[in-house]
């Protein structure tokens, strides 16, 4: 490059570069320094991009004992800034600058890149390696920010950045690697899709207070994201469009505290197969207009939906199928509008609130060790009977087992009795008839002492009948005095003898009555004995 052709601002930059000194071309009138109005900036604030390229690729050497750098503020950069595949040893630090064309940093090797409060019609840094920080704080980038396959050894700071590319990729960062934290906070906005699939982040991913807008598509696509520490989507975070974290891994905790997600009649949050090393918080004002799914997710600690508001009335508002978590806190601010699917989930402790149970549940295959609060069997039956799939045996058995493990055997039996009764509604008329009989007699075996009442009733009935119609004597020479009460009791007892049954023999219809008393006594007596045995064994 012929230095004699440099303009006054370019010559200033050229002379400052060997010592790494800053060149400030900004106006004293701060109202004229907005990069959005750079078309009004005159030649005194204009620098050709080719001058920057020449300096960065070695046209001028650093002065001895100095670190050469491009440090420029308040300039309009015209022409293509093309550093594709270049090796750049000098830092690039531009503040409040405006670009006419998207800078090209693809597959470049940079020492550090600072483009702060700049206006760019795009930035292409696919495959670039930055040995240091990449600082884009406060910049406005339209046309897309491309960081796919890039590797940044320090921090990626996009605090306050405005990405504008409606209907397309606002941020394309597939397979991005950042060794430290990624900041998308302090007013970060994106109009278009933010893509981080397969990205690897060595620190925290921070979307605190960010606003993402890409209806009706995907607002944040971060499937298979690997974050070594915490992920924050809180502090006023909002998204119009789907948040997709399918198969992502979070080494710390995941926070959606107070977040507002909007994707009506579709999936608002897809966290299927997510793996989180500690906790997930969708709490304290978290709201989702659309489905929230943690199907197949693995949460080492707590998944909390305390104070949440979930709405997807035409489908599954909360999908927890096959979830594995130490604790599930399902106490939303109001009843979930839509289906809550907990089928085949496995949690150690399930905390819920009867006042906010969804009207529609799916519970088949759900496994839990403890319930808080356990509630009474009658109250918990209202929970089971909200299952949209109708009668399923496993939820009853799981609940009964939990009650028994808590020492609430009576509640456990009540649940199993309800299971038998609800199963009866699915059977044909013959089995229903038998079921009603079993229920009336012994409560399907879960009310064994009800049989004692029947025995007392039959004893009274037999005493009256045989008092009025004394049975005949088999052996007149050797017969005890007939007693209708003891004779009936002898018929009813399945074991032993009181010396009456073998001596007296009724005839006709009374023989049928005697035989029915014998059969009923056998069945009912064994039922009472079995119930007594279980009661004694529990003691």
Coordinates of C-alpha atoms in Angstrom, one line a residue:
X1 CA 0.0 0.0 0.0
X2 CA 1.3 3.5 -0.9
X3 CA 1.3 5.5 2.3
X4 CA 1.3 8.7 0.3
X5 CA -2.3 7.9 -0.7
X6 CA -3.5 7.7 2.9
X7 CA -6.1 10.2 4.1
X8 CA -5.5 12.2 7.3
X9 CA -7.4 9.8 9.6
X10 CA -5.8 6.8 7.9
X11 CA -2.3 8.3 8.4
X12 CA -3.0 8.8 12.1
X13 CA -4.0 5.2 12.4
X14 CA -0.9 4.1 10.4
X15 CA 1.4 6.0 12.7
X16 CA -0.3 4.9 15.9
X17 CA -0.3 1.2 15.0
X18 CA 3.4 0.3 15.8
X19 CA 2.9 1.6 19.4
X20 CA -0.7 0.2 19.8
X21 CA -2.0 3.7 20.5
X22 CA -5.7 4.6 20.1
X23 CA -7.1 6.8 17.4
X24 CA -10.4 8.5 18.2
X25 CA -12.3 10.0 15.3
X26 CA -15.6 10.5 17.2
X27 CA -17.3 13.8 17.2
X28 CA -17.4 16.0 20.3
X29 CA -21.2 16.1 19.8
X30 CA -22.3 12.7 21.2
X31 CA -25.5 12.9 19.2
X32 CA -23.5 12.4 16.0
X33 CA -21.7 9.2 17.1
X34 CA -24.4 6.7 16.6
X35 CA -23.2 4.2 14.0
X36 CA -26.7 4.0 12.6
X37 CA -26.2 7.5 11.3
X38 CA -22.7 6.9 9.8
X39 CA -23.9 8.0 6.3
X40 CA -23.6 11.6 7.6
X41 CA -20.0 11.1 8.7
X42 CA -17.6 12.9 6.5
X43 CA -14.1 12.1 5.1
X44 CA -12.5 13.1 8.4
X45 CA -14.1 10.0 10.0
X46 CA -13.7 7.6 7.1
X47 CA -11.1 4.8 6.9
X48 CA -10.7 2.3 4.1
X49 CA -10.9 -1.4 5.2
X50 CA -7.9 -2.2 3.1
X51 CA -5.8 0.0 5.4
X52 CA -6.9 -2.0 8.4
X53 CA -6.1 -5.3 6.6
X54 CA -2.6 -4.1 5.6
X55 CA -1.8 -3.2 9.2
X56 CA -3.2 -6.4 10.6
X57 CA -1.3 -8.7 8.2
X58 CA 2.1 -7.1 8.8
X59 CA 2.6 -4.0 6.6
X60 CA 4.1 -2.1 9.6
X61 CA 6.2 -3.7 12.3
X62 CA 5.8 -3.0 16.0
X63 CA 8.2 -0.6 17.6
X64 CA 10.7 -2.2 19.9
X65 CA 9.3 -2.8 23.3
X66 CA 5.7 -2.0 22.1
X67 CA 2.7 -4.2 21.2
X68 CA 1.3 -3.2 17.9
X69 CA -2.5 -3.0 17.6
X70 CA -5.4 -1.5 15.7
X71 CA -7.3 0.7 18.1
X72 CA -9.8 2.9 16.4
X73 CA -13.0 4.7 17.6
X74 CA -15.8 6.6 15.9
X75 CA -14.7 5.7 12.3
X76 CA -16.7 4.7 9.2
X77 CA -15.0 1.7 7.6
X78 CA -15.6 1.5 3.9
X79 CA -14.8 -1.4 1.6
X80 CA -14.4 -5.1 2.4
X81 CA -12.5 -6.0 5.6
X82 CA -11.3 -9.4 4.3
X83 CA -9.1 -11.4 6.7
X84 CA -10.2 -14.8 5.5
X85 CA -7.5 -17.4 6.3
X86 CA -5.1 -14.7 7.6
X87 CA -2.8 -15.0 10.6
X88 CA -3.2 -11.9 12.6
X89 CA -0.9 -11.3 15.6
X90 CA -2.0 -7.8 16.4
X91 CA -5.2 -7.2 18.5
X92 CA -8.1 -5.6 16.6
X93 CA -10.1 -3.2 18.8
X94 CA -12.8 -1.0 17.2
X95 CA -15.2 1.1 19.2
X96 CA -18.3 2.9 17.9
X97 CA -17.4 2.2 14.3
X98 CA -19.7 1.6 11.4
X99 CA -19.0 -0.9 8.6
X100 CA -20.4 -0.6 5.0
X101 CA -19.8 -4.3 4.4
X102 CA -19.7 -7.4 6.6
X103 CA -16.1 -8.1 7.9
X104 CA -14.8 -11.4 6.7
X105 CA -12.8 -13.3 9.4
X106 CA -13.6 -16.8 8.2
X107 CA -10.8 -19.3 9.1
X108 CA -8.6 -16.5 10.3
X109 CA -6.3 -16.9 13.3
X110 CA -6.7 -13.8 15.5
X111 CA -5.1 -12.7 18.8
X112 CA -8.2 -10.9 20.0
X113 CA -11.2 -9.2 18.5
X114 CA -13.0 -6.3 20.1
X115 CA -15.9 -4.7 18.1
X116 CA -17.7 -2.7 20.7
X117 CA -20.8 -0.6 20.1
X118 CA -20.3 -0.9 16.4
X119 CA -22.8 -1.1 13.6
X120 CA -22.2 -4.0 11.2
X121 CA -24.3 -5.4 8.2
X122 CA -23.1 -8.8 9.3
X123 CA -20.0 -10.5 10.6
X124 CA -18.6 -13.7 9.1
X125 CA -16.1 -15.5 11.4
X126 CA -16.9 -19.2 10.5
X127 CA -14.0 -21.4 11.5
X128 CA -12.0 -18.6 13.0
X129 CA -9.7 -19.1 15.9
X130 CA -9.4 -16.3 18.5
X131 CA -6.6 -16.7 21.0
X132 CA -8.1 -14.4 23.5
X133 CA -11.5 -12.7 24.0
X134 CA -14.0 -11.8 21.4
X135 CA -15.8 -8.7 22.6
X136 CA -18.9 -7.6 20.7
X137 CA -20.5 -5.7 23.5
X138 CA -23.2 -3.2 22.5
X139 CA -22.9 -3.7 18.8
X140 CA -25.8 -3.9 16.3
X141 CA -25.3 -6.7 13.7
X142 CA -27.8 -7.1 10.9
X143 CA -27.6 -9.8 8.2
X144 CA -26.3 -12.5 10.6
X145 CA -23.4 -13.2 12.9
X146 CA -21.6 -16.3 11.7
X147 CA -19.4 -18.1 14.3
X148 CA -20.0 -21.7 13.2
X149 CA -17.0 -23.9 13.9
X150 CA -15.1 -21.0 15.5
X151 CA -12.9 -21.5 18.5
X152 CA -12.5 -18.7 21.1
X153 CA -10.0 -19.5 23.9
X154 CA -11.3 -16.7 26.2
X155 CA -14.7 -15.0 26.7
X156 CA -17.3 -14.4 24.1
X157 CA -19.0 -11.2 25.2
X158 CA -22.3 -10.3 23.4
X159 CA -23.7 -8.3 26.2
X160 CA -26.2 -5.7 24.9
X161 CA -25.7 -6.9 21.3
X162 CA -28.7 -6.5 18.9
X163 CA -28.8 -9.2 16.2
X164 CA -31.3 -8.4 13.4
X165 CA -32.0 -10.9 10.6
X166 CA -35.7 -11.6 10.7
X167 CA -36.8 -15.0 9.3
X168 CA -33.2 -16.2 9.1
X169 CA -30.2 -16.9 11.3
X170 CA -29.4 -14.0 13.6
X171 CA -26.6 -16.0 15.2
X172 CA -25.1 -19.0 13.4
X173 CA -22.8 -20.7 16.0
X174 CA -23.1 -24.4 15.2
X175 CA -20.2 -26.3 16.8
X176 CA -18.8 -23.2 18.3
X177 CA -16.1 -23.7 21.0
X178 CA -15.6 -21.2 23.8
X179 CA -13.2 -22.0 26.6
X180 CA -14.7 -19.5 29.0
X181 CA -18.0 -17.8 29.5
X182 CA -20.5 -16.7 26.9
X183 CA -22.5 -13.5 27.7
X184 CA -25.7 -12.8 25.9
X185 CA -27.2 -10.5 28.6
X186 CA -27.6 -6.8 29.5
X187 CA -30.2 -6.1 26.8
X188 CA -29.1 -8.7 24.3
X189 CA -31.8 -9.1 21.6
X190 CA -32.1 -11.3 18.6
X191 CA -34.7 -10.9 15.8
X192 CA -34.1 -14.2 14.0
X193 CA -32.9 -17.6 15.0
X194 CA -30.1 -18.0 17.5
X195 CA -28.3 -21.3 16.7
X196 CA -25.9 -23.1 19.1
X197 CA -26.3 -26.7 18.2
X198 CA -23.3 -28.8 19.2
X199 CA -21.6 -25.8 20.8
X200 CA -19.1 -26.4 23.6
X201 CA -18.8 -23.8 26.4
X202 CA -16.1 -24.2 29.1
X203 CA -17.8 -21.9 31.5
X204 CA -21.3 -20.4 31.9
X205 CA -23.8 -19.5 29.2
X206 CA -25.7 -16.4 30.3
X207 CA -28.9 -15.2 28.6
X208 CA -30.0 -13.2 31.6
X209 CA -32.5 -10.6 30.5
X210 CA -32.2 -11.5 26.8
X211 CA -35.1 -11.1 24.4
X212 CA -35.3 -13.6 21.5
X213 CA -37.9 -13.1 18.7
X214 CA -38.5 -15.6 15.9
X215 CA -42.1 -16.6 15.7
X216 CA -43.3 -19.0 14.6
X217 CA -40.0 -20.8 14.3
X218 CA -37.1 -21.6 16.7
X219 CA -35.9 -18.7 18.8
X220 CA -33.0 -20.6 20.4
X221 CA -31.7 -23.8 18.8
X222 CA -29.2 -25.3 21.2
X223 CA -29.6 -29.1 20.8
X224 CA -26.5 -31.1 21.9
X225 CA -25.1 -27.9 23.6
X226 CA -22.4 -28.8 26.1
X227 CA -22.0 -26.2 28.9
X228 CA -19.5 -27.0 31.6
X229 CA -21.1 -24.8 34.2
X230 CA -24.5 -23.0 34.7
X231 CA -26.9 -21.9 32.0
X232 CA -29.0 -18.8 32.9
X233 CA -32.2 -17.9 31.0
X234 CA -33.7 -15.8 33.7
X235 CA -33.7 -12.2 34.9
X236 CA -36.4 -11.1 32.5
X237 CA -35.5 -13.6 29.8
X238 CA -38.2 -13.8 27.1
X239 CA -38.6 -15.7 23.9
X240 CA -41.2 -15.8 21.1
X241 CA -40.5 -19.0 19.3
X242 CA -39.3 -22.4 20.5
X243 CA -36.4 -22.9 22.9
X244 CA -34.8 -26.2 21.9
X245 CA -32.3 -27.8 24.3
X246 CA -32.8 -31.3 23.2
X247 CA -29.9 -33.6 24.2
X248 CA -28.0 -30.7 25.8
X249 CA -25.7 -31.2 28.8
X250 CA -25.4 -28.6 31.6
X251 CA -22.6 -29.1 34.1
X252 CA -24.2 -26.9 36.7
X253 CA -27.8 -25.8 37.0
X254 CA -30.3 -24.5 34.5
X255 CA -32.3 -21.5 35.4
X256 CA -35.5 -20.3 33.8
X257 CA -36.6 -18.3 36.8
X258 CA -39.2 -15.8 35.8
X259 CA -38.7 -16.5 32.1
X260 CA -41.6 -15.9 29.6
X261 CA -41.8 -18.3 26.7
X262 CA -44.4 -17.8 23.9
X263 CA -45.0 -20.3 21.2
X264 CA -48.8 -20.8 21.1
X265 CA -50.2 -24.3 20.3
X266 CA -46.7 -25.6 19.7
X267 CA -43.7 -26.5 21.8
X268 CA -42.3 -23.5 23.8
X269 CA -39.5 -25.4 25.5
X270 CA -38.1 -28.7 24.2
X271 CA -35.6 -30.1 26.7
X272 CA -36.0 -33.8 25.8
X273 CA -33.0 -35.9 26.8
X274 CA -31.4 -33.0 28.6
X275 CA -28.8 -33.9 31.2
X276 CA -28.3 -31.5 34.2
X277 CA -25.7 -32.2 36.9
X278 CA -27.6 -30.3 39.6
X279 CA -31.0 -28.6 39.4
X280 CA -33.5 -27.1 36.9
X281 CA -35.6 -24.1 38.0
X282 CA -38.7 -23.1 36.1
X283 CA -40.0 -21.1 39.0
X284 CA -41.2 -17.7 40.4
X285 CA -43.2 -16.4 37.5
X286 CA -41.9 -18.8 34.8
X287 CA -44.6 -18.9 32.1
X288 CA -45.0 -20.9 28.9
X289 CA -47.7 -20.4 26.3
X290 CA -47.1 -23.6 24.5
X291 CA -45.8 -27.1 25.6
X292 CA -42.9 -27.6 28.0
X293 CA -41.1 -31.0 27.5
X294 CA -38.5 -32.7 29.6
X295 CA -39.1 -36.1 28.2
X296 CA -36.2 -38.5 28.8
X297 CA -34.3 -35.8 30.7
X298 CA -31.9 -36.7 33.5
X299 CA -31.7 -34.2 36.4
X300 CA -29.3 -35.1 39.2
X301 CA -31.1 -32.8 41.7
X302 CA -34.4 -31.1 41.6
X303 CA -36.7 -30.2 38.8
X304 CA -38.8 -27.3 40.2
X305 CA -42.0 -25.8 38.6
X306 CA -42.9 -23.9 41.8
X307 CA -44.9 -20.8 40.9
X308 CA -44.9 -21.6 37.2
X309 CA -47.8 -21.0 34.7
X310 CA -48.1 -23.5 31.9
X311 CA -50.7 -23.5 29.1
X312 CA -51.2 -25.7 26.1
X313 CA -54.9 -26.6 26.2
X314 CA -55.0 -28.5 22.9
X315 CA -52.1 -30.8 23.8
X316 CA -49.4 -31.7 26.4
X317 CA -48.6 -28.6 28.5
X318 CA -46.0 -30.5 30.5
X319 CA -44.2 -33.5 29.2
X320 CA -42.1 -35.4 31.8
X321 CA -42.2 -38.9 30.1
X322 CA -39.2 -41.0 31.2
X323 CA -37.8 -38.2 33.3
X324 CA -35.2 -39.2 35.9
X325 CA -34.8 -36.8 38.8
X326 CA -34.0 -36.9 42.5
X327 CA -36.9 -34.6 43.2
X328 CA -39.9 -33.2 41.2
X329 CA -41.5 -30.1 42.7
X330 CA -44.8 -29.8 40.8
X331 CA -46.5 -26.8 42.6
X332 CA -47.4 -24.3 39.9
X333 CA -49.0 -21.0 40.6
X334 CA -52.2 -22.3 39.0
X335 CA -53.6 -25.5 37.6
X336 CA -51.8 -26.5 34.4
X337 CA -53.9 -25.8 31.3
X338 CA -53.5 -29.0 29.3
X339 CA -52.2 -32.5 29.8
X340 CA -49.3 -33.2 32.3
X341 CA -47.7 -36.4 31.1
X342 CA -45.6 -38.2 33.8
X343 CA -45.7 -41.6 32.2
X344 CA -42.7 -43.8 33.0
X345 CA -40.9 -41.0 34.9
X346 CA -38.7 -42.0 37.8
X347 CA -38.3 -39.6 40.8
X348 CA -37.3 -40.2 44.4
X349 CA -39.6 -37.5 45.9
X350 CA -42.7 -36.0 44.2
X351 CA -43.9 -32.8 45.8
X352 CA -47.2 -31.5 44.5
X353 CA -50.3 -29.5 45.5
X354 CA -53.8 -30.8 45.3
X355 CA -55.0 -27.3 44.6
X356 CA -53.1 -27.0 41.4
X357 CA -53.4 -30.5 40.0
X358 CA -54.0 -30.5 36.2
X359 CA -57.4 -31.6 35.1
X360 CA -55.7 -34.1 32.7
X361 CA -52.9 -36.4 33.7
X362 CA -51.0 -39.4 32.3
X363 CA -49.5 -41.5 35.1
X364 CA -49.0 -45.0 33.7
X365 CA -45.5 -46.2 34.6
X366 CA -44.7 -43.3 37.0
X367 CA -42.3 -44.4 39.7
X368 CA -41.7 -42.5 43.0
X369 CA -40.5 -43.5 46.4
X370 CA -42.1 -40.7 48.5
X371 CA -45.0 -38.2 48.2
X372 CA -45.2 -34.9 49.9
X373 CA -47.9 -34.4 51.1
X374 CA -49.0 -38.0 51.1
X375 CA -52.7 -36.9 51.5
X376 CA -55.4 -39.4 52.3
X377 CA -56.3 -42.3 50.0
X378 CA -59.6 -40.5 49.1
X379 CA -57.7 -37.4 48.0
X380 CA -55.0 -39.2 46.1
X381 CA -57.7 -41.2 44.2
X382 CA -58.9 -37.9 42.8
X383 CA -55.3 -37.5 41.4
X384 CA -55.2 -41.0 39.8
X385 CA -58.7 -40.6 38.2
X386 CA -57.5 -37.6 36.2
X387 CA -55.6 -39.9 34.0
X388 CA -56.7 -39.4 30.4
X389 CA -56.0 -43.0 29.5
X390 CA -58.6 -44.2 31.9
X391 CA -58.0 -47.3 34.1
X392 CA -54.4 -48.4 34.2
X393 CA -53.4 -50.8 37.0
X394 CA -49.8 -49.6 37.6
X395 CA -50.6 -46.1 39.1
X396 CA -52.8 -47.7 41.8
X397 CA -50.2 -50.3 42.6
X398 CA -47.5 -47.7 42.9
X399 CA -49.5 -45.5 45.1
X400 CA -50.6 -48.4 47.4
X401 CA -47.0 -49.5 47.7
X402 CA -46.0 -46.0 48.7
X403 CA -48.6 -45.9 51.4
X404 CA -47.5 -49.2 52.8
X405 CA -43.9 -48.1 52.9
X406 CA -45.0 -45.1 54.9
X407 CA -46.9 -47.4 57.3
X408 CA -50.3 -46.3 56.1
X409 CA -51.6 -49.9 55.4
X410 CA -55.3 -48.9 55.6
X411 CA -54.8 -46.2 52.8
X412 CA -52.9 -48.8 50.8
X413 CA -55.8 -51.2 51.0
X414 CA -58.2 -48.4 50.1
X415 CA -56.2 -47.7 46.9
X416 CA -56.2 -51.4 45.9
X417 CA -59.9 -51.6 46.5
X418 CA -60.5 -48.6 44.3
X419 CA -58.3 -50.2 41.7
X420 CA -60.6 -53.3 41.7
X421 CA -63.7 -51.2 41.5
X422 CA -62.3 -49.0 38.6
X423 CA -61.2 -52.1 36.8
X424 CA -64.8 -53.4 37.1
X425 CA -66.0 -50.5 34.9
X426 CA -63.9 -51.9 32.0
X427 CA -65.4 -55.4 32.2
X428 CA -68.3 -57.1 30.6
X429 CA -71.7 -57.8 32.3
X430 CA -70.9 -61.3 33.7
X431 CA -67.6 -60.2 35.3
X432 CA -69.2 -57.0 36.5
X433 CA -71.9 -59.1 38.3
X434 CA -69.3 -61.2 40.0
X435 CA -67.3 -58.1 40.9
X436 CA -70.3 -56.4 42.6
X437 CA -70.8 -59.6 44.6
X438 CA -67.1 -59.7 45.7
X439 CA -67.3 -56.1 46.6
X440 CA -70.4 -56.4 48.6
X441 CA -69.2 -59.5 50.5
X442 CA -65.6 -58.8 51.2
X443 CA -64.6 -55.6 49.4
X444 CA -62.5 -57.7 46.9
X445 CA -60.6 -59.1 49.8
X446 CA -59.4 -55.7 51.0
X447 CA -62.2 -55.4 53.5
X448 CA -61.9 -58.9 55.1
X449 CA -63.7 -58.1 58.3
X450 CA -66.8 -57.1 56.3
X451 CA -67.2 -60.9 56.1
X452 CA -67.7 -61.0 59.8
X453 CA -70.8 -58.9 59.5
X454 CA -72.1 -61.3 56.9
X455 CA -71.4 -64.2 59.2
X456 CA -73.3 -62.6 62.1
X457 CA -76.2 -61.9 59.7
X458 CA -76.2 -65.5 58.5
X459 CA -76.0 -66.7 62.1
X460 CA -79.1 -64.7 63.0
X461 CA -80.9 -65.9 59.9
X462 CA -80.1 -69.5 60.5
X463 CA -81.0 -69.3 64.2
X464 CA -84.5 -67.9 63.3
X465 CA -85.1 -70.4 60.5
X466 CA -84.1 -73.5 62.5
X467 CA -85.8 -72.4 65.6
X468 CA -89.1 -72.4 63.6
X469 CA -88.2 -75.6 61.7
X470 CA -86.2 -78.0 63.8
X471 CA -84.3 -80.5 61.6
X472 CA -84.8 -84.2 62.0
X473 CA -82.7 -86.4 64.3
X474 CA -80.3 -88.9 62.6
X475 CA -80.0 -91.2 65.7
X476 CA -82.8 -90.9 68.2
X477 CA -80.9 -93.0 70.8
X478 CA -77.9 -90.7 70.9
X479 CA -78.7 -87.1 70.3
X480 CA -77.9 -83.9 72.2
X481 CA -80.4 -81.2 72.9
X482 CA -81.1 -79.2 69.8
X483 CA -80.0 -75.6 69.9
X484 CA -80.8 -73.5 66.8
X485 CA -78.0 -71.0 67.5
X486 CA -75.3 -73.6 68.0
X487 CA -76.6 -75.7 65.1
X488 CA -76.3 -72.7 62.7
X489 CA -72.9 -71.8 64.1
X490 CA -71.8 -75.4 63.6
X491 CA -72.8 -75.1 59.9
X492 CA -71.0 -71.8 59.4
X493 CA -67.7 -72.8 61.1
X494 CA -65.3 -74.2 58.3
X495 CA -63.3 -76.2 60.9
X496 CA -64.2 -77.9 64.2
X497 CA -67.5 -79.2 65.4
X498 CA -70.0 -78.2 68.1
X499 CA -71.7 -81.6 68.0
X500 CA -74.9 -80.4 66.3
X501 CA -74.3 -80.6 62.5
X502 CA -73.5 -84.3 62.5
X503 CA -76.7 -85.2 64.5
X504 CA -79.4 -83.2 63.0
X505 CA -80.4 -83.3 59.3
X506 CA -82.8 -80.8 57.8
X507 CA -85.0 -81.8 54.8
X508 CA -86.4 -80.1 51.7
X509 CA -85.7 -76.5 51.3
X510 CA -84.1 -76.3 54.7
X511 CA -81.4 -78.7 53.5
X512 CA -80.6 -76.2 50.8
X513 CA -80.4 -73.5 53.4
X514 CA -78.1 -75.6 55.5
X515 CA -75.8 -76.3 52.6
X516 CA -75.7 -72.6 51.6
X517 CA -74.8 -71.7 55.2
X518 CA -71.9 -74.3 55.1
X519 CA -70.6 -72.9 51.8
X520 CA -70.9 -69.3 52.9
X521 CA -69.3 -70.1 56.2
X522 CA -66.3 -71.7 54.4
X523 CA -65.7 -68.8 52.2
X524 CA -66.4 -66.0 54.7
X525 CA -64.6 -67.8 57.6
X526 CA -61.4 -68.2 55.6
X527 CA -61.6 -64.5 54.5
X528 CA -61.9 -63.4 58.2
X529 CA -59.0 -65.7 59.2
X530 CA -56.8 -64.3 56.4
X531 CA -57.6 -60.7 57.4
X532 CA -56.8 -61.5 61.1
X533 CA -53.5 -63.2 60.1
X534 CA -52.4 -60.1 58.1
X535 CA -53.4 -57.8 61.0
X536 CA -51.4 -59.8 63.5
X537 CA -48.4 -60.0 61.2
X538 CA -48.3 -56.2 60.9
X539 CA -48.4 -55.9 64.6

